[in-house]
PDB file of C-alpha atoms in Angstrom:
ATOM      1  CA  MET A   1      44.626  18.257  29.622  1.00  0.00           C
ATOM      2  CA  THR A   2      45.915  16.123  32.397  1.00  0.00           C
ATOM      3  CA  ALA A   3      43.546  14.002  34.312  1.00  0.00           C
ATOM      4  CA  ALA A   4      43.058  14.731  38.012  1.00  0.00           C
ATOM      5  CA  PRO A   5      43.335  11.751  40.516  1.00  0.00           C
ATOM      6  CA  SER A   6      40.050  10.287  41.534  1.00  0.00           C
ATOM      7  CA  GLY A   7      38.027  12.025  44.046  1.00  0.00           C
ATOM      8  CA  THR A   8      39.541  15.413  43.279  1.00  0.00           C
ATOM      9  CA  PRO A   9      38.117  18.214  42.046  1.00  0.00           C
ATOM     10  CA  GLY A  10      38.276  17.760  37.743  1.00  0.00           C
ATOM     11  CA  ALA A  11      38.402  13.966  38.126  1.00  0.00           C
ATOM     12  CA  THR A  12      37.022  12.402  35.098  1.00  0.00           C
ATOM     13  CA  ARG A  13      35.128   8.861  34.023  1.00  0.00           C
ATOM     14  CA  ILE A  14      33.422   7.225  31.275  1.00  0.00           C
ATOM     15  CA  CYS A  15      29.625   7.660  30.860  1.00  0.00           C
ATOM     16  CA  PRO A  16      28.564   3.977  30.813  1.00  0.00           C
ATOM     17  CA  HIS A  17      25.526   5.146  28.294  1.00  0.00           C
ATOM     18  CA  CYS A  18      27.375   7.019  25.702  1.00  0.00           C
ATOM     19  CA  ARG A  19      31.238   6.543  26.754  1.00  0.00           C
ATOM     20  CA  GLU A  20      32.014  10.149  26.756  1.00  0.00           C
ATOM     21  CA  THR A  21      34.459  11.404  29.077  1.00  0.00           C
ATOM     22  CA  ILE A  22      32.814  13.277  32.057  1.00  0.00           C
ATOM     23  CA  LEU A  23      33.031  14.513  35.254  1.00  0.00           C
ATOM     24  CA  GLU A  24      33.401  11.866  38.340  1.00  0.00           C
ATOM     25  CA  SER A  25      31.027  14.090  40.307  1.00  0.00           C
ATOM     26  CA  ALA A  26      28.079  14.003  37.691  1.00  0.00           C
ATOM     27  CA  SER A  27      24.927  12.649  38.816  1.00  0.00           C
ATOM     28  CA  VAL A  28      23.450  13.117  35.238  1.00  0.00           C
ATOM     29  CA  CYS A  29      25.506  12.857  32.025  1.00  0.00           C
ATOM     30  CA  PRO A  30      25.639  16.097  30.404  1.00  0.00           C
ATOM     31  CA  ALA A  31      26.137  14.615  26.795  1.00  0.00           C
ATOM     32  CA  CYS A  32      23.578  11.780  26.944  1.00  0.00           C
ATOM     33  CA  ARG A  33      21.434  12.975  29.758  1.00  0.00           C
ATOM     34  CA  HIS A  34      20.865   9.637  31.494  1.00  0.00           C
ATOM     35  CA  LYS A  35      20.957   9.543  35.223  1.00  0.00           C
ATOM     36  CA  LEU A  36      24.030   8.019  36.810  1.00  0.00           C
ATOM     37  CA  ARG A  37      23.357   8.002  40.361  1.00  0.00           C
ATOM     38  CA  PHE A  38      21.119   8.968  42.977  1.00  0.00           C
ATOM     39  CA  SER A  39      22.302  11.631  45.337  1.00  0.00           C
ATOM     40  CA  GLU A  40      21.511  13.019  48.535  1.00  0.00           C
ATOM     41  CA  PRO A  41      19.575  16.350  48.987  1.00  0.00           C
ATOM     42  CA  GLY A  42      21.984  19.158  49.593  1.00  0.00           C
ATOM     43  CA  THR A  43      25.068  17.484  48.390  1.00  0.00           C
ATOM     44  CA  ALA A  44      27.379  19.295  45.620  1.00  0.00           C
ATOM     45  CA  ALA A  45      26.103  16.626  42.899  1.00  0.00           C
ATOM     46  CA  SER A  46      22.568  17.600  43.567  1.00  0.00           C
ATOM     47  CA  ALA A  47      23.061  21.340  43.840  1.00  0.00           C
ATOM     48  CA  PRO A  48      21.908  23.602  41.104  1.00  0.00           C
ATOM     49  CA  VAL A  49      24.022  24.405  38.404  1.00  0.00           C
ATOM     50  CA  SER A  50      25.249  27.815  37.251  1.00  0.00           C
ATOM     51  CA  VAL A  51      25.549  28.529  33.556  1.00  0.00           C
ATOM     52  CA  PRO A  52      27.860  31.479  33.567  1.00  0.00           C
ATOM     53  CA  LEU A  53      28.044  31.404  29.617  1.00  0.00           C
ATOM     54  CA  ARG A  54      25.528  30.347  27.065  1.00  0.00           C
ATOM     55  CA  VAL A  55      25.839  31.433  23.290  1.00  0.00           C
ATOM     56  CA  GLU A  56      23.262  30.791  20.475  1.00  0.00           C
ATOM     57  CA  GLY A  57      23.477  31.402  17.003  1.00  0.00           C
ATOM     58  CA  SER A  58      21.921  30.278  13.520  1.00  0.00           C
ATOM     59  CA  PHE A  59      22.858  30.723  10.010  1.00  0.00           C
ATOM     60  CA  ARG A  60      21.467  29.856   6.368  1.00  0.00           C
ATOM     61  CA  ASN A  61      23.183  28.698   3.518  1.00  0.00           C
ATOM     62  CA  PRO A  62      23.304  32.004   1.363  1.00  0.00           C
ATOM     63  CA  ASP A  63      24.370  30.350  -2.130  1.00  0.00           C
ATOM     64  CA  SER A  64      22.499  28.549  -4.768  1.00  0.00           C
ATOM     65  CA  GLY A  65      25.121  25.521  -3.996  1.00  0.00           C
ATOM     66  CA  ALA A  66      25.860  23.409  -1.006  1.00  0.00           C
ATOM     67  CA  TRP A  67      28.604  24.427   1.681  1.00  0.00           C
ATOM     68  CA  GLU A  68      30.146  22.310   4.314  1.00  0.00           C
ATOM     69  CA  TYR A  69      30.810  23.534   8.005  1.00  0.00           C
ATOM     70  CA  ALA A  70      32.803  22.151  10.782  1.00  0.00           C
ATOM     71  CA  MET A  71      32.194  22.782  14.424  1.00  0.00           C
ATOM     72  CA  VAL A  72      35.240  23.175  16.552  1.00  0.00           C
ATOM     73  CA  LEU A  73      35.473  23.985  20.053  1.00  0.00           C
ATOM     74  CA  THR A  74      38.529  25.319  21.725  1.00  0.00           C
ATOM     75  CA  ILE A  75      39.288  25.930  25.749  1.00  0.00           C
ATOM     76  CA  ARG A  76      42.108  28.167  26.494  1.00  0.00           C
ATOM     77  CA  ASN A  77      43.660  29.166  30.166  1.00  0.00           C
ATOM     78  CA  GLU A  78      44.314  32.182  31.630  1.00  0.00           C
ATOM     79  CA  ARG A  79      47.603  32.569  29.709  1.00  0.00           C
ATOM     80  CA  GLY A  80      45.782  31.795  26.399  1.00  0.00           C
ATOM     81  CA  GLU A  81      47.349  28.453  25.982  1.00  0.00           C
ATOM     82  CA  GLU A  82      45.065  25.541  24.367  1.00  0.00           C
ATOM     83  CA  ILE A  83      44.294  23.060  26.825  1.00  0.00           C
ATOM     84  CA  ALA A  84      41.366  21.313  24.794  1.00  0.00           C
ATOM     85  CA  ARG A  85      40.112  21.150  20.947  1.00  0.00           C
ATOM     86  CA  LYS A  86      37.377  19.114  19.962  1.00  0.00           C
ATOM     87  CA  LEU A  87      35.558  18.439  16.726  1.00  0.00           C
ATOM     88  CA  VAL A  88      32.157  18.572  17.653  1.00  0.00           C
ATOM     89  CA  GLY A  89      30.592  18.064  14.466  1.00  0.00           C
ATOM     90  CA  VAL A  90      30.773  18.492  10.509  1.00  0.00           C
ATOM     91  CA  GLY A  91      27.881  18.569   8.055  1.00  0.00           C
ATOM     92  CA  ALA A  92      26.789  20.060   4.756  1.00  0.00           C
ATOM     93  CA  MET A  93      24.026  22.820   4.318  1.00  0.00           C
ATOM     94  CA  GLN A  94      21.795  22.620   0.828  1.00  0.00           C
ATOM     95  CA  PRO A  95      20.477  26.115  -0.396  1.00  0.00           C
ATOM     96  CA  ASP A  96      17.995  27.654   2.057  1.00  0.00           C
ATOM     97  CA  GLU A  97      18.868  25.080   4.824  1.00  0.00           C
ATOM     98  CA  GLU A  98      19.563  26.443   8.397  1.00  0.00           C
ATOM     99  CA  ARG A  99      21.520  25.381  11.415  1.00  0.00           C
ATOM    100  CA  THR A 100      21.456  26.639  14.814  1.00  0.00           C
ATOM    101  CA  PHE A 101      24.295  25.881  17.093  1.00  0.00           C
ATOM    102  CA  ALA A 102      24.334  26.249  21.097  1.00  0.00           C
ATOM    103  CA  LEU A 103      27.235  26.415  23.289  1.00  0.00           C
ATOM    104  CA  SER A 104      26.770  26.443  27.318  1.00  0.00           C
ATOM    105  CA  VAL A 105      29.105  25.859  30.039  1.00  0.00           C
ATOM    106  CA  GLU A 106      27.863  24.352  33.281  1.00  0.00           C
ATOM    107  CA  MET A 107      29.445  24.651  36.575  1.00  0.00           C
ATOM    108  CA  GLN A 108      28.755  23.691  40.115  1.00  0.00           C
ATOM    109  CA  ALA A 109      30.852  23.702  43.403  1.00  0.00           C
ATOM    110  CA  ALA A 110      33.191  20.710  43.453  1.00  0.00           C
ATOM    111  CA  ASN A 111      32.453  18.448  46.484  1.00  0.00           C
ATOM    112  CA  THR A 112      35.882  18.322  48.067  1.00  0.00           C
ATOM    113  CA  GLY A 113      35.092  16.621  51.601  1.00  0.00           C
ATOM    114  CA  ASN A 114      35.328  13.463  52.213  1.00  0.00           C
ATOM    115  CA  LYS A 115      32.792  11.042  50.971  1.00  0.00           C
ATOM    116  CA  ARG A 116      30.458  10.096  53.904  1.00  0.00           C
ATOM    117  CA  SER A 117      29.423   6.387  53.943  1.00  0.00           C
ATOM    118  CA  ARG A 118      25.967   5.548  54.340  1.00  0.00           C
ATOM    119  CA  PRO A 119      24.718   2.926  57.052  1.00  0.00           C
ATOM    120  CA  TYR A 120      22.360   0.245  55.280  1.00  0.00           C
TER     121      TYR A 120
END
């Protein structure tokens, strides 16, 4: 995945709290949920987020022995080419244990306008 230049849609930065790579425009880190900056009402950073995809599912260990799992997330473009693949988590489940996994995609309009400076 190629990084977009600073100030353009898709530009990224590192969250100072959890060190995850996040969108430069984010006012709240989607990983650790810490606030990153205060935004003015009406700006793209404070606009409501759309969630066009949310999938949740759970499963229970069906056996009398332990089972291991790995959660892998893959993102592909319109041509089917893999642009990102992340190992999200691994673990083991004992008999009768259950795990629930949820995936959501949050979207908002990119702020492509010039950044306005605020008078002090």
